[in-house]
Coordinates of C-alpha atoms in Angstrom, one line a residue:
X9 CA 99.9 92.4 121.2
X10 CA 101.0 96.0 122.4
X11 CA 102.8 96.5 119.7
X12 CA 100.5 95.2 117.4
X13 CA 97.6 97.8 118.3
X14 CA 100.9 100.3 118.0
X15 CA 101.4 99.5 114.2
X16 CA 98.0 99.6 113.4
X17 CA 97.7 102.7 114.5
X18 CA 101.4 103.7 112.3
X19 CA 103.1 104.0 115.9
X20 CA 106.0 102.0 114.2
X21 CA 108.7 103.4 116.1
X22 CA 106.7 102.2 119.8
X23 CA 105.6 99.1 118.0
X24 CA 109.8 97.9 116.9
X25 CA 110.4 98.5 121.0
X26 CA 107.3 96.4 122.5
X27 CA 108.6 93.7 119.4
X28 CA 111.7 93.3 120.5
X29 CA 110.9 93.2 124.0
X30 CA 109.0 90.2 123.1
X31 CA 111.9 88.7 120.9
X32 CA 114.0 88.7 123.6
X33 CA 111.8 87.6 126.2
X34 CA 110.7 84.5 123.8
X35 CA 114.5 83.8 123.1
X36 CA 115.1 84.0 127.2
X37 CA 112.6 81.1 127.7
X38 CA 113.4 79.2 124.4
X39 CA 109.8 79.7 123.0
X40 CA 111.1 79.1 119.3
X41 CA 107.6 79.8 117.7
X42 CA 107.0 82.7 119.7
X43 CA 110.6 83.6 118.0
X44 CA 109.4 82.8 114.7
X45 CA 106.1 85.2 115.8
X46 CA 108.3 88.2 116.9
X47 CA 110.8 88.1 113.8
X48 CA 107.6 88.2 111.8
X49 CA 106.5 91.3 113.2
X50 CA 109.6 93.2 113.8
X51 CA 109.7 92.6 109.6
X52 CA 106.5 93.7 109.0
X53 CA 107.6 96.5 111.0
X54 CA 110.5 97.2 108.7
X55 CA 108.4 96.1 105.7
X56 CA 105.9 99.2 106.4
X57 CA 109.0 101.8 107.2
X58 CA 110.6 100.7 104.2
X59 CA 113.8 98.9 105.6
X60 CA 113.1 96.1 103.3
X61 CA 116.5 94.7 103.7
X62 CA 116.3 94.4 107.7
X63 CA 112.7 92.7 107.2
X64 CA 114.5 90.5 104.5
X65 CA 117.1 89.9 107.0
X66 CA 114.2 88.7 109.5
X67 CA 112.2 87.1 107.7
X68 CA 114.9 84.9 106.4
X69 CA 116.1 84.1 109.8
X70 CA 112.2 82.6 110.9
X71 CA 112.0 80.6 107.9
X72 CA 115.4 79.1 109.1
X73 CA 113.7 78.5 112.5
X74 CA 110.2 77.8 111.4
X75 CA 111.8 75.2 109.1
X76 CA 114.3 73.8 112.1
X77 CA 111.7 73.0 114.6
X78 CA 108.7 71.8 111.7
X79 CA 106.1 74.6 112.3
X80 CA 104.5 74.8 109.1
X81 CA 101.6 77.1 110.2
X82 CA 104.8 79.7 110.9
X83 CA 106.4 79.0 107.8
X84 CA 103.1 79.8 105.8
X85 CA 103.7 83.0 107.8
X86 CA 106.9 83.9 107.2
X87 CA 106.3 82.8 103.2
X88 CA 103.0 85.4 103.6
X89 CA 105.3 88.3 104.8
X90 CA 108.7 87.9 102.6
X91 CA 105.9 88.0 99.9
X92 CA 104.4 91.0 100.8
X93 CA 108.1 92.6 101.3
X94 CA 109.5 91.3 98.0
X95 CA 106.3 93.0 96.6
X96 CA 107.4 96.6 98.4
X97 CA 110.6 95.8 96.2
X98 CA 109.6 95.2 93.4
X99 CA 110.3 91.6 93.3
X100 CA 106.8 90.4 91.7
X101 CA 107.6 87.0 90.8
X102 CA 109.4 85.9 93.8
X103 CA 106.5 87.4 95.8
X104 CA 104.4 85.3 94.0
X105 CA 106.1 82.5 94.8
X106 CA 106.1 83.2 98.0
X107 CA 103.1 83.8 98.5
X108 CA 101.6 80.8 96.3
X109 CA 103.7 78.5 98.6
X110 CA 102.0 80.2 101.9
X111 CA 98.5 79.1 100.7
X112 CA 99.2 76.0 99.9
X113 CA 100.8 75.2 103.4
X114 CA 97.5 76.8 104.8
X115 CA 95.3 75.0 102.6
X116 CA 97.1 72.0 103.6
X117 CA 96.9 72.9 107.5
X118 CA 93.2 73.8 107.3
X119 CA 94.3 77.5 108.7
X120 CA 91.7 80.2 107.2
X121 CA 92.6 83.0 108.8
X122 CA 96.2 82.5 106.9
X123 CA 94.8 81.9 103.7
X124 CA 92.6 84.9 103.7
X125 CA 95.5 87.0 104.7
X126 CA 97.9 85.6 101.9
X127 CA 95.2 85.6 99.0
X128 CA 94.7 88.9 99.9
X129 CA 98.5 90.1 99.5
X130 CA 98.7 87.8 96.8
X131 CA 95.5 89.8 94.9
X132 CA 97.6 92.9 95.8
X133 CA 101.0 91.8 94.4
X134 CA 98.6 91.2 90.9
X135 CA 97.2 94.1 91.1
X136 CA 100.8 95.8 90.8
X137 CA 101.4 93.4 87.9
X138 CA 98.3 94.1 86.0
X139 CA 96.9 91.2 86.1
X140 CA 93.5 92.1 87.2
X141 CA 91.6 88.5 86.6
X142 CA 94.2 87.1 89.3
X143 CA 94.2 90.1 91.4
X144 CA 90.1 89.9 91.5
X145 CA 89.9 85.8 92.0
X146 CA 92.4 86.0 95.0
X147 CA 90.6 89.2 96.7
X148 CA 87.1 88.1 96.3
X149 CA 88.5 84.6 98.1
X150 CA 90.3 86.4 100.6
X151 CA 87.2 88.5 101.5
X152 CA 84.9 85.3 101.7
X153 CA 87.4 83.5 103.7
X154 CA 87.6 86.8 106.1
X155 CA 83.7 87.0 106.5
X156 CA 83.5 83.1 107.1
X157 CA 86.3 83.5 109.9
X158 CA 85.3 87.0 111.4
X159 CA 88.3 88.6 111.5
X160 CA 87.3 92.7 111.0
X161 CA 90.2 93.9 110.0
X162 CA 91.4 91.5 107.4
X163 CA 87.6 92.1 106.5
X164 CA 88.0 95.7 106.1
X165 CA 91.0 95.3 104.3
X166 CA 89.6 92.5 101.5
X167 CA 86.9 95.2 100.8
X168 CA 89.4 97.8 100.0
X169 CA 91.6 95.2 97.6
X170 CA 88.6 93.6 96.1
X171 CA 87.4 97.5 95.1
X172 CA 90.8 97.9 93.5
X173 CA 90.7 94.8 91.8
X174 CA 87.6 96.1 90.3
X175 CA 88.8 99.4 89.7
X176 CA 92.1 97.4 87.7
X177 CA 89.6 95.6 85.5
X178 CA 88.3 98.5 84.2
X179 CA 85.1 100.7 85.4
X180 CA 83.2 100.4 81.7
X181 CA 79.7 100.3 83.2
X182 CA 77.9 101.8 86.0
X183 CA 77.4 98.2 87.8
X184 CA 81.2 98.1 87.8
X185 CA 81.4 101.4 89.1
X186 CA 78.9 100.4 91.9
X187 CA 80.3 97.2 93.0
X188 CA 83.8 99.4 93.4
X189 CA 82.0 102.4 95.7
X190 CA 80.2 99.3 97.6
X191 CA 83.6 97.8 98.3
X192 CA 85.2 101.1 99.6
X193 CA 82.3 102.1 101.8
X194 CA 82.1 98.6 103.0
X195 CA 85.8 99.0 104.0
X196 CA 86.2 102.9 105.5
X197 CA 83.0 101.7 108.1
X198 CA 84.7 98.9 108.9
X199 CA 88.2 100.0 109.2
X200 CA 87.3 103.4 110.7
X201 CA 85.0 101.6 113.5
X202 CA 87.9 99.5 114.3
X203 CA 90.2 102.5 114.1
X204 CA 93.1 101.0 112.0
X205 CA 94.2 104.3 110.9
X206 CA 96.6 103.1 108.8
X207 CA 94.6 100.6 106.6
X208 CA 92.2 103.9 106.8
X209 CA 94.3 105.6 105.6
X210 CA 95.1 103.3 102.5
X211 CA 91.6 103.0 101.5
X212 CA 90.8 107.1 101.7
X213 CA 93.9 107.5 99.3
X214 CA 92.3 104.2 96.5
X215 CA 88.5 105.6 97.0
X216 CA 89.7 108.7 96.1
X217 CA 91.1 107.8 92.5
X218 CA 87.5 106.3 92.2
X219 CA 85.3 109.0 93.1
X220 CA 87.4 111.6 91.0
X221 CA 86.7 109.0 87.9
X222 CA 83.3 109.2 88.7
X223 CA 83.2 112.9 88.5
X224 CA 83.1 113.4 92.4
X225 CA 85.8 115.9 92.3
X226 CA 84.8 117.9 95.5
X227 CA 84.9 114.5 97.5
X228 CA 87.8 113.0 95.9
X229 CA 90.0 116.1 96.5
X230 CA 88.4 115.6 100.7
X231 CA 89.0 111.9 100.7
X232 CA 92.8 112.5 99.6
X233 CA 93.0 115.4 102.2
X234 CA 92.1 112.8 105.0
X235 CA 94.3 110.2 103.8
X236 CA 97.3 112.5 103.7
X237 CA 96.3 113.7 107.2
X238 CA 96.6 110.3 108.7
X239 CA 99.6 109.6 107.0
X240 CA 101.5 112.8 107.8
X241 CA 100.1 112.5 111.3
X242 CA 101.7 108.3 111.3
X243 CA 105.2 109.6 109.8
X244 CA 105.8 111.6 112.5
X245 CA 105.3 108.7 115.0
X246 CA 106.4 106.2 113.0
X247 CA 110.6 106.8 113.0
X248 CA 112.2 103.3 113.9
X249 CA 115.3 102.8 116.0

């Protein structure tokens, strides 16, 4: 959980450590889930550093695991993250996959919080492909999955894909253009009260392509200055061993 609150907050370099403190600990007492758990984060880790091949390596090792001892709840997991890292790739259509084959395990297992979390990199990896309609269905069910659960940060971070699901559609009237600006307001509140500078960060640097084709120069031009400010501020914390 330490290093959780570390990679939110782009520490990336103290979140690897407190992760593989845990792996080993979890390994020590033959807590095989917890395994699963630790792999999963130490890839996201790697996923957000861009080591995609170490996550790969990871990830493919907790499947293995997840698959050995029948934990399909940590399979849906591990399926949720090598989709979101095969996305980082380039690798749309196995990220699909992937990611397809997450929700369904979580449908089947009843487990919201996971489905939220996997429609929402799934409406992410669309978004990339240009297919808004897909990108758009999947966000606006991962945010109404979010809000029935109350999770604040995956919450935060539906706003912020469902606005650039919108935005990908095409901003042709000024309801559209409002229902995008709702979406990222809804999300810097959220994200910014929780203080997940990362995801912040992230949504400053989408709003701003938003406001600057709304005519909001001045604020776009701001918005990208804080975004870059985070992230510059992240990079230099965020080196991994």
């Amino acid at each position: 959980n330490i290093g959780r609150v570390h990679n939110d907050s782009g520490a990336f370099k103290a979140a690897n450590r407190q992760y593989r403190e845990a792996l080993d600990l979890r390994r020590d007492i033959g807590d095989m889930s917890g395994v699963v758990q630790s792999l999963c984060d130490l890839g996201g880790v790697h996923t957000a550093y861009g080591s995609y091949e170490m996550a790969l390596e990871m990830f493919v090792e907790a499947h293995k695991i997840a698959e050995e001892i029948g934990d399909k709840l940590a399979q849906s997991e591990v399926l949720s993250r090598l989709g979101e890292c095969k996305a980082a790739m380039g690798r749309a259509s196995e990220a699909v996959e992937h990611l397809l084959e997450a929700i369904s395990l979580g449908t089947a297992l009843g487990h919201k919080a996971a489905v939220s979390e996997c429609s929402r990199r799934l409406a992410e990896v669309y978004i990339g492909m240009g297919d808004a309609a897909q990108a758009h269905d999947y966000a606006t069910r991962a945010l109404a999955i979010s809000e029935e659960v109350g999770t604040p940060v995956h919450v935060g971070t539906a706003h912020r894909v469902l606005a650039e699901a919108v935005c990908a559609a095409g901003l042709g009237t000024p309801e559209l253009m409002r229902r995008a600006d709702d979406h990222f307001r809804r999300s810097v509140e959220i994200l910014a009260g929780m203080k997940n500078e990362l995801e912040l960060a992230r949504c400053y640097r989408s709003y701003a392509g938003l406001r600057e084709r709304a005519g909001a120069v001045d604020e776009a031009i701001k918005l990208r200055q804080r975004a870059e400010e985070i992230f510059g501020r992240l990079r230099g914390a965020a080196s991994i061993e």
